[in-house]
mmCIF file of N, CA and C in Angstrom:
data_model
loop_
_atom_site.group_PDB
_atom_site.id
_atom_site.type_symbol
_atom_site.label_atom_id
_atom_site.label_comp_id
_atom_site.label_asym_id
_atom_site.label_seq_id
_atom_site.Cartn_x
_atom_site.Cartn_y
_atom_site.Cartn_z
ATOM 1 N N UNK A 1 2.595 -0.986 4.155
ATOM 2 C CA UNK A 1 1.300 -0.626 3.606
ATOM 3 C C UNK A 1 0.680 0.426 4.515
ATOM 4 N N UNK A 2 0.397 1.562 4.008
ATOM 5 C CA UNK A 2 0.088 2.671 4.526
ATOM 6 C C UNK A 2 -1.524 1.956 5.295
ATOM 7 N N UNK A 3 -1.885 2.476 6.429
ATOM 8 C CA UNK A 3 -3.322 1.970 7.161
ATOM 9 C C UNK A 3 -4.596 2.539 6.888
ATOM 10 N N UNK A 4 -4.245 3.847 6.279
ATOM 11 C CA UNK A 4 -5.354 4.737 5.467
ATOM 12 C C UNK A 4 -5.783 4.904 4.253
ATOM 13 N N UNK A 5 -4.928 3.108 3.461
ATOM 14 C CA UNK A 5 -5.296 3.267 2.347
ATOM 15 C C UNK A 5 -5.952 1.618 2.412
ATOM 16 N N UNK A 6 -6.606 1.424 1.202
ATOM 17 C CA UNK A 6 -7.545 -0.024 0.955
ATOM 18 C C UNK A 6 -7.009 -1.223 0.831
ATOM 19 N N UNK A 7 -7.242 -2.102 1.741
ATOM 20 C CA UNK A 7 -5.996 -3.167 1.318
ATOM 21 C C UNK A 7 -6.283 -3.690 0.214
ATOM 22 N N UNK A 8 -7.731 -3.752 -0.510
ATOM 23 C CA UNK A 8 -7.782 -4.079 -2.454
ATOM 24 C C UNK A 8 -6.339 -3.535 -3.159
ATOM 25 N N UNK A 9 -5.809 -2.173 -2.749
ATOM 26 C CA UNK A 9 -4.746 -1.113 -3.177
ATOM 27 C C UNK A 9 -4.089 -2.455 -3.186
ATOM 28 N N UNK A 10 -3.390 -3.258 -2.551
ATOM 29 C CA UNK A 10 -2.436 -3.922 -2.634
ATOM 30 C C UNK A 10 -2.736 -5.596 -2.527
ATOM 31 N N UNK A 11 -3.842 -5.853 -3.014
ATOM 32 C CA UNK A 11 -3.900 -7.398 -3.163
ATOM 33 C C UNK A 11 -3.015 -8.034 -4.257
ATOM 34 N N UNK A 12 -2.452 -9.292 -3.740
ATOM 35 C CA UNK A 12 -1.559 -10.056 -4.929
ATOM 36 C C UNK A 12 -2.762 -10.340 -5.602
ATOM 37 N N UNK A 13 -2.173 -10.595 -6.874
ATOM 38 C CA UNK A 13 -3.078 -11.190 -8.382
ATOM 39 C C UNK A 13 -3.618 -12.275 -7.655
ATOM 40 N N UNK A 14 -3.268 -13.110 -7.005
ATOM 41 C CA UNK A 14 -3.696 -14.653 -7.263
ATOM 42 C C UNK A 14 -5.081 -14.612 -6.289
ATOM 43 N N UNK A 15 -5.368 -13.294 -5.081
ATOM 44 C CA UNK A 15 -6.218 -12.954 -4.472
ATOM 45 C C UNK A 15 -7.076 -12.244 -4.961
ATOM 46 N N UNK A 16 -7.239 -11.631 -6.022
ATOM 47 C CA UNK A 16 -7.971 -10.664 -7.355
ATOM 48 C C UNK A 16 -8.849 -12.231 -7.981
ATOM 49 N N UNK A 17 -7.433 -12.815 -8.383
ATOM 50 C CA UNK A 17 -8.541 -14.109 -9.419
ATOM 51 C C UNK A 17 -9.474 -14.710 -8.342
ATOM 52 N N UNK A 18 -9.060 -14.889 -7.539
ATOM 53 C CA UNK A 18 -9.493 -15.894 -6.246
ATOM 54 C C UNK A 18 -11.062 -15.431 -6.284
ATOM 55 N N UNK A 19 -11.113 -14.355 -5.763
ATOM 56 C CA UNK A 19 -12.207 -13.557 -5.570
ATOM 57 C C UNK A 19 -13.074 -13.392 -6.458
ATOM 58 N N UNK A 20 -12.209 -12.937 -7.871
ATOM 59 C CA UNK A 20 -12.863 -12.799 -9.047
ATOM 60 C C UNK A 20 -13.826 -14.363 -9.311
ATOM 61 N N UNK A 21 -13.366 -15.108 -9.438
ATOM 62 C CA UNK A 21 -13.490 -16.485 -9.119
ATOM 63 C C UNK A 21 -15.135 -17.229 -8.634
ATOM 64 N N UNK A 22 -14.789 -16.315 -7.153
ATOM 65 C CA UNK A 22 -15.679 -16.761 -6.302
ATOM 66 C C UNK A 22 -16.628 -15.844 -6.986
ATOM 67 N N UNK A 23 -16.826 -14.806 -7.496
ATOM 68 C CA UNK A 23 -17.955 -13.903 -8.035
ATOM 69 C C UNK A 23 -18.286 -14.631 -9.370
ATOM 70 N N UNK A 24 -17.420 -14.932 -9.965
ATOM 71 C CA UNK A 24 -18.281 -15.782 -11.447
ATOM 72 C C UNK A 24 -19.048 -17.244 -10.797
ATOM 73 N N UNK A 25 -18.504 -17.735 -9.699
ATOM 74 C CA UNK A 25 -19.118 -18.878 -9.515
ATOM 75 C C UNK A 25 -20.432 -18.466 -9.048
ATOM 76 N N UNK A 26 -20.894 -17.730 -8.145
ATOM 77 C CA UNK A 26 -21.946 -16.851 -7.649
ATOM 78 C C UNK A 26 -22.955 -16.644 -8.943
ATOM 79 N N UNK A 27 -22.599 -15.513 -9.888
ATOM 80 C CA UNK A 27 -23.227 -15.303 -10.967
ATOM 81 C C UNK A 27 -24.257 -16.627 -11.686
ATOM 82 N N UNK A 28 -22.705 -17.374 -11.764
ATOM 83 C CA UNK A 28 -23.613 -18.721 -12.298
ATOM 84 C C UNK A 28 -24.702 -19.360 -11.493
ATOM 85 N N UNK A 29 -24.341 -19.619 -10.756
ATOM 86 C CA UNK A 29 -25.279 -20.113 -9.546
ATOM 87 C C UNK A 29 -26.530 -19.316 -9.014
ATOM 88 N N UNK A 30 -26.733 -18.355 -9.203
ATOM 89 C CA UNK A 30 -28.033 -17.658 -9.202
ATOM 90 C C UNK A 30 -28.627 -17.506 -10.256
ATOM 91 N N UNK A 31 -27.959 -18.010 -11.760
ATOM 92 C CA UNK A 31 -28.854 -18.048 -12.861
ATOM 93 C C UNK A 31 -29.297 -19.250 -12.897
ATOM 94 N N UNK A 32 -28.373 -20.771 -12.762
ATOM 95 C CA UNK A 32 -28.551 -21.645 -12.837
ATOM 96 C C UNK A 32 -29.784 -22.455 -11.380
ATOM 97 N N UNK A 33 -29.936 -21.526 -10.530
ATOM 98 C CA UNK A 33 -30.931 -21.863 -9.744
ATOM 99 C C UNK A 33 -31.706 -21.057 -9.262
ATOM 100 N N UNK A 34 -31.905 -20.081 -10.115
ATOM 101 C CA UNK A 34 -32.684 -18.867 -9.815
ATOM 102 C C UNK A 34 -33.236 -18.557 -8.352
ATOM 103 N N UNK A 35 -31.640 -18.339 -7.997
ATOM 104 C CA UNK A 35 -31.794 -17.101 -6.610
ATOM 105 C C UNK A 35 -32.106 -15.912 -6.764
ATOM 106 N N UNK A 36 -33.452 -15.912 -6.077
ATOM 107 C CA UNK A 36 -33.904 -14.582 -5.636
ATOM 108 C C UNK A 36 -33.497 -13.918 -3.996
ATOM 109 N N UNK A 37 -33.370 -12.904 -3.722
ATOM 110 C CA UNK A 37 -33.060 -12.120 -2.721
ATOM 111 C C UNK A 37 -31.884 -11.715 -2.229
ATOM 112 N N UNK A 38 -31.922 -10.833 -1.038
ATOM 113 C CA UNK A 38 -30.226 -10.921 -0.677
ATOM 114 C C UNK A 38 -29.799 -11.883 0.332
ATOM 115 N N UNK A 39 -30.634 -12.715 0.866
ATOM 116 C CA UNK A 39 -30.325 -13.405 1.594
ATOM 117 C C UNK A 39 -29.475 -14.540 1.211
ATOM 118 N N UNK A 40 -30.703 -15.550 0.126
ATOM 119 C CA UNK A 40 -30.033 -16.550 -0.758
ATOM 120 C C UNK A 40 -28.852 -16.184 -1.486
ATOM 121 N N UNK A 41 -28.419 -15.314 -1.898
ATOM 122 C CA UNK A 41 -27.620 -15.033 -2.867
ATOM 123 C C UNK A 41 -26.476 -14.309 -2.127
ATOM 124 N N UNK A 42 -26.563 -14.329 -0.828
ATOM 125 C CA UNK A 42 -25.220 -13.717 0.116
ATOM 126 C C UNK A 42 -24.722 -14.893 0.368
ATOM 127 N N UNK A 43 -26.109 -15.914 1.172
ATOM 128 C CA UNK A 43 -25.169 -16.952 1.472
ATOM 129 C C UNK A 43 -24.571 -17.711 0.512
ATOM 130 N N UNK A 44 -25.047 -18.210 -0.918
ATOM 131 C CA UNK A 44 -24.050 -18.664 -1.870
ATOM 132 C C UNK A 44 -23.206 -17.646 -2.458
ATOM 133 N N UNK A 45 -22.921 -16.912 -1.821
ATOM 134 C CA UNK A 45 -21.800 -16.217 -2.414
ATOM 135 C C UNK A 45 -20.589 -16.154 -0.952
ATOM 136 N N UNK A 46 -21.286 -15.917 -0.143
ATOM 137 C CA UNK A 46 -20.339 -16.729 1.467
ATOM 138 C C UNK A 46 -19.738 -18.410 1.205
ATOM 139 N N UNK A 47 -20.761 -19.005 0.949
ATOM 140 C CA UNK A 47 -19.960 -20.226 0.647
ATOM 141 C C UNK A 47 -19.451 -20.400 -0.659
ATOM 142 N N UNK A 48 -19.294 -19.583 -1.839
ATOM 143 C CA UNK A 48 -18.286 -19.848 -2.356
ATOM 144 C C UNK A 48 -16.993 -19.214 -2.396
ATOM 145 N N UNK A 49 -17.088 -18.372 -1.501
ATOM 146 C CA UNK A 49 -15.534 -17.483 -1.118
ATOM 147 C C UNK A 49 -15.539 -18.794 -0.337
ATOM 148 N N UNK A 50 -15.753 -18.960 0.671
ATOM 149 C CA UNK A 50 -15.241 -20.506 1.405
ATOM 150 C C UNK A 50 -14.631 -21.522 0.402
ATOM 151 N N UNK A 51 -15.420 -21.819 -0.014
ATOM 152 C CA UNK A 51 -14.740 -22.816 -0.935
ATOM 153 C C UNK A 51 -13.270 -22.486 -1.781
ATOM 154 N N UNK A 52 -13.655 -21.409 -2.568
ATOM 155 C CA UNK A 52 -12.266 -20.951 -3.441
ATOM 156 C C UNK A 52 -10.913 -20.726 -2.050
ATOM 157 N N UNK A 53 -11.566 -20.375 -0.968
ATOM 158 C CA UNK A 53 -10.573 -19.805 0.218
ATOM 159 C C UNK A 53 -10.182 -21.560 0.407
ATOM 160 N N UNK A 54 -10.624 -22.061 0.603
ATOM 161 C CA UNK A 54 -10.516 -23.752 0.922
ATOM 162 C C UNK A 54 -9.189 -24.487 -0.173
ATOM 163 N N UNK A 55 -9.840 -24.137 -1.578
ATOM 164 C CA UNK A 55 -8.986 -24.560 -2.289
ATOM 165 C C UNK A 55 -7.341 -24.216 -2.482
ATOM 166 N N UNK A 56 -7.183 -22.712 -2.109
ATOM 167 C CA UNK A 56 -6.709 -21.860 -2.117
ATOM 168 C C UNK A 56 -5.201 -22.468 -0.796
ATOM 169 N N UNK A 57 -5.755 -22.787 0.610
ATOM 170 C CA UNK A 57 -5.399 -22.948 1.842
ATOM 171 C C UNK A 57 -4.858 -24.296 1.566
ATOM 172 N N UNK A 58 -5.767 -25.375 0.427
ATOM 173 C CA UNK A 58 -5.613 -26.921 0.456
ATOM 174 C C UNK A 58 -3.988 -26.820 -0.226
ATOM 175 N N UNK A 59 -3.618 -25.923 -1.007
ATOM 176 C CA UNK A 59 -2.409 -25.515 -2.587
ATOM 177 C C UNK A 59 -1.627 -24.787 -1.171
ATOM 178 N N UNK A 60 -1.696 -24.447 -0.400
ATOM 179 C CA UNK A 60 -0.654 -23.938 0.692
ATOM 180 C C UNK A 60 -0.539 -22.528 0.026
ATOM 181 N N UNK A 61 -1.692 -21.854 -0.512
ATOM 182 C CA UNK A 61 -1.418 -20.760 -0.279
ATOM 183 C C UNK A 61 -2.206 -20.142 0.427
ATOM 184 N N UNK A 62 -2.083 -19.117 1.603
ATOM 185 C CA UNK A 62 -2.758 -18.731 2.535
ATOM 186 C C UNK A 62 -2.497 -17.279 2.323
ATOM 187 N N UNK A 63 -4.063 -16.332 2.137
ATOM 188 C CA UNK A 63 -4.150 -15.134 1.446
ATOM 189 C C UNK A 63 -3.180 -13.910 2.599
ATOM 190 N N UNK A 64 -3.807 -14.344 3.640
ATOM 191 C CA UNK A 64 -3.081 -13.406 4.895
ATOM 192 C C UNK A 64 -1.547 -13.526 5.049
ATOM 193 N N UNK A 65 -0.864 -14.520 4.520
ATOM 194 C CA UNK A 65 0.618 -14.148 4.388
ATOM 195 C C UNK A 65 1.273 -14.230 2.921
ATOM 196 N N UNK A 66 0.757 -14.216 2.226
ATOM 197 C CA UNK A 66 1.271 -13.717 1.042
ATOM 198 C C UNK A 66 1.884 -12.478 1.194
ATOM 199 N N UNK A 67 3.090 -11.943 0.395
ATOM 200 C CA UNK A 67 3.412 -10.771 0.522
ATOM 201 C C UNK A 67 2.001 -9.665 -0.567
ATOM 202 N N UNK A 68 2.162 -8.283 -0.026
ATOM 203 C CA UNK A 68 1.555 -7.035 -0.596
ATOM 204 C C UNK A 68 2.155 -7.257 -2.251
ATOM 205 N N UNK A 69 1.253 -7.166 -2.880
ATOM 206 C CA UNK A 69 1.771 -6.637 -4.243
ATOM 207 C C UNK A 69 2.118 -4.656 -4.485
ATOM 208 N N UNK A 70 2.358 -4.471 -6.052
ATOM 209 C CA UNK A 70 3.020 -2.842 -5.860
ATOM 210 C C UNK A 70 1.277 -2.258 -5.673
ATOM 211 N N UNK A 71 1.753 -1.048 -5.168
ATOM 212 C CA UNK A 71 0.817 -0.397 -4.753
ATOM 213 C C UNK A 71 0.182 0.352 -6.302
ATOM 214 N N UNK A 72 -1.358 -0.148 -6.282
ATOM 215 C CA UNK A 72 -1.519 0.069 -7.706
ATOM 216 C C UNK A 72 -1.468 1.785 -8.179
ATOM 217 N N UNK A 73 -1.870 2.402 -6.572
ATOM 218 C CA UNK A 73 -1.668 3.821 -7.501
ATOM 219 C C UNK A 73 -0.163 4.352 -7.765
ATOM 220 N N UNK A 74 0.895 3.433 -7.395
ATOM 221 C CA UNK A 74 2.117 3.988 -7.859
ATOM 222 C C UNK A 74 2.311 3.064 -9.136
ATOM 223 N N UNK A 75 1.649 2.084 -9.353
ATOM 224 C CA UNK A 75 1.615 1.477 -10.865
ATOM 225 C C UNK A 75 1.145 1.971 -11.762
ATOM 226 N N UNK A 76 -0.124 2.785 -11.061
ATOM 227 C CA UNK A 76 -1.208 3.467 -12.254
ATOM 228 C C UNK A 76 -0.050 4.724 -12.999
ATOM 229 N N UNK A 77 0.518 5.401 -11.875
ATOM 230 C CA UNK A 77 1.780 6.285 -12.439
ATOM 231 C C UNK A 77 2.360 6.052 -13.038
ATOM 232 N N UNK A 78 3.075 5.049 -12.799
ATOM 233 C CA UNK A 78 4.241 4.395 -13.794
ATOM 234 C C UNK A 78 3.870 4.222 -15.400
ATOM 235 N N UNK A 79 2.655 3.358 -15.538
ATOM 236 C CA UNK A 79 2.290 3.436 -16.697
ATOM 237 C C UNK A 79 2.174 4.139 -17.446
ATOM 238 N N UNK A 80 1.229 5.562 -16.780
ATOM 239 C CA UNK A 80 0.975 6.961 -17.014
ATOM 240 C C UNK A 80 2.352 7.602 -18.300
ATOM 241 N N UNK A 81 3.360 7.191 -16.597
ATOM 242 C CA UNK A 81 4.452 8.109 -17.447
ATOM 243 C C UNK A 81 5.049 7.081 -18.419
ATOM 244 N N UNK A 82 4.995 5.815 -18.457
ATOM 245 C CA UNK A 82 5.747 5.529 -19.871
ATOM 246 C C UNK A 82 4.787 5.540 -20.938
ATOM 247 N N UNK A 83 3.593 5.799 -20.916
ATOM 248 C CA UNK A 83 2.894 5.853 -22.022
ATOM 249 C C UNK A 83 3.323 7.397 -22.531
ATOM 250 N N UNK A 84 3.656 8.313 -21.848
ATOM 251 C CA UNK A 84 3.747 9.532 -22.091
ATOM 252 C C UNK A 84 5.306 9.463 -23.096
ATOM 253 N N UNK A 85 5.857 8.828 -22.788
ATOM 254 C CA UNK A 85 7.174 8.329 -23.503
ATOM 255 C C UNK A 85 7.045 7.270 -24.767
ATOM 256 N N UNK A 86 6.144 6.594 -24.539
ATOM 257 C CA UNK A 86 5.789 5.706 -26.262
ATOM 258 C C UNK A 86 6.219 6.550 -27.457
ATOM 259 N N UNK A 87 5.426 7.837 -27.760
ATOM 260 C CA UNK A 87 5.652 8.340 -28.988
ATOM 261 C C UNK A 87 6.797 8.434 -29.556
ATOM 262 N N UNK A 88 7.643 8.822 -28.491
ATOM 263 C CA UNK A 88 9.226 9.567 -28.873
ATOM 264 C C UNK A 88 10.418 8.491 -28.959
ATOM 265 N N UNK A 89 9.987 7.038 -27.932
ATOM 266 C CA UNK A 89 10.493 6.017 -28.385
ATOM 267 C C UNK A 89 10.414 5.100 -29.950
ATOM 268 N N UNK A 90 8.895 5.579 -30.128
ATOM 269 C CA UNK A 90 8.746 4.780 -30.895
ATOM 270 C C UNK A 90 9.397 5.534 -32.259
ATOM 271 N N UNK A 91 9.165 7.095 -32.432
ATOM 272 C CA UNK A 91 10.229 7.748 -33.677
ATOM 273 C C UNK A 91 11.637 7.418 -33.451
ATOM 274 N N UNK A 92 12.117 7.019 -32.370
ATOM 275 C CA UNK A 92 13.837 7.166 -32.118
ATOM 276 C C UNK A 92 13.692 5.356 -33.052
ATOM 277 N N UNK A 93 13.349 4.648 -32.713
ATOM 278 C CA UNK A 93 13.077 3.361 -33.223
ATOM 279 C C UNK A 93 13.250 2.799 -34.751
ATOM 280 N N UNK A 94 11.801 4.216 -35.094
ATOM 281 C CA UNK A 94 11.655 3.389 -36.478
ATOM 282 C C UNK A 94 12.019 4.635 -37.468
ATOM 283 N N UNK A 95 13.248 6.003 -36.844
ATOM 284 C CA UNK A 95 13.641 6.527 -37.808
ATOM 285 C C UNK A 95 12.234 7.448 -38.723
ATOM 286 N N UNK A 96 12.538 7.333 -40.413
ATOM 287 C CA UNK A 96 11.519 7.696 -40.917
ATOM 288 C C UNK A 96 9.961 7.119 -41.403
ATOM 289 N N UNK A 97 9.461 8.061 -40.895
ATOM 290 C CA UNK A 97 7.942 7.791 -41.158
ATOM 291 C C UNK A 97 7.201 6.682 -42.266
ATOM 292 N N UNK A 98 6.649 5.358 -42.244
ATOM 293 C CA UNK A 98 6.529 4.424 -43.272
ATOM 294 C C UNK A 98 5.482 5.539 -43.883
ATOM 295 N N UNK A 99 5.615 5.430 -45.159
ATOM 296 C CA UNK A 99 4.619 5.879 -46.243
ATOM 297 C C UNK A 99 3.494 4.624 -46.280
ATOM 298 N N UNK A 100 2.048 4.788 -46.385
ATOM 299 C CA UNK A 100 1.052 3.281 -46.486
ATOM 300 C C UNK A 100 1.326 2.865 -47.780
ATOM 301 N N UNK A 101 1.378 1.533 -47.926
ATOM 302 C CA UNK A 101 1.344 1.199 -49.602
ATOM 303 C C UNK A 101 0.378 1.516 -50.209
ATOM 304 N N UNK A 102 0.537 1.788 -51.545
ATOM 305 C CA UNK A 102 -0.464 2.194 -52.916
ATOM 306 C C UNK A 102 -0.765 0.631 -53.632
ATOM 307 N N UNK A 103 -2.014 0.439 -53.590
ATOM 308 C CA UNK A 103 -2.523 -0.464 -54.464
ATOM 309 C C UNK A 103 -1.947 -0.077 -56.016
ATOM 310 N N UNK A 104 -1.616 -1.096 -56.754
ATOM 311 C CA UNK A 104 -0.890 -1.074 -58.123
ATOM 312 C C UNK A 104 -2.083 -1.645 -58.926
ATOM 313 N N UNK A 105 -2.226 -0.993 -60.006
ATOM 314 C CA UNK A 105 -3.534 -1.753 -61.076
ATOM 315 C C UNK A 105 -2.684 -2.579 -61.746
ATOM 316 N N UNK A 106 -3.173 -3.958 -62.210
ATOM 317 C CA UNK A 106 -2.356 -5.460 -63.156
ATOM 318 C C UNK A 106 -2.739 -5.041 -64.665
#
């Protein structure tokens, strides 16, 4: 993992949900007890990364040795270029062009 790039660039999924996670629980929790400020609403959002990190550590998975997932801007490419390839797959595929059906009057 290059050192000049973001380690978000390469978080595994299960550290995305994790997080993601800990931010919906947050959300809720400042509607459901109407936190005001940044204070209140840092620290329940500190303790619920704790917690999800807790649950997370309890399942034996521990975020700091998980391996790197692919590096998303060489994923973002990849996609790039097979989308650029869809069209021409998809004529080699289906041959000639479907005509739409015509409604028939009874």
């Amino acid at each position: 993992m290059p050192s000049n790039r973001p380690l978000a660039d390469f978080l595994p999924t299960i550290t995305i949900k994790a997080k993601d996670f800990a931010n919906e629980i947050t959300n809720t929790q400042v509607k459901q007890h109407d936190l005001h400020g940044e204070t209140s609403i840092t620290k329940e959002h500190v303790k619920n990364n704790r917690d999800v990190r807790k649950l997370l550590t309890d399942r034996d998975i521990v975020p700091e040795k998980l391996p790197a997932a692919e590096d998303v801007k060489k994923l973002a490419r990849r996609l790039e270029s097979e989308e650029k390839k869809l069209p021409g797959q998809a004529q080699r595929l289906g041959g000639k062009k479907k005509q739409p059906m015509k409604k028939t009057d009874k």
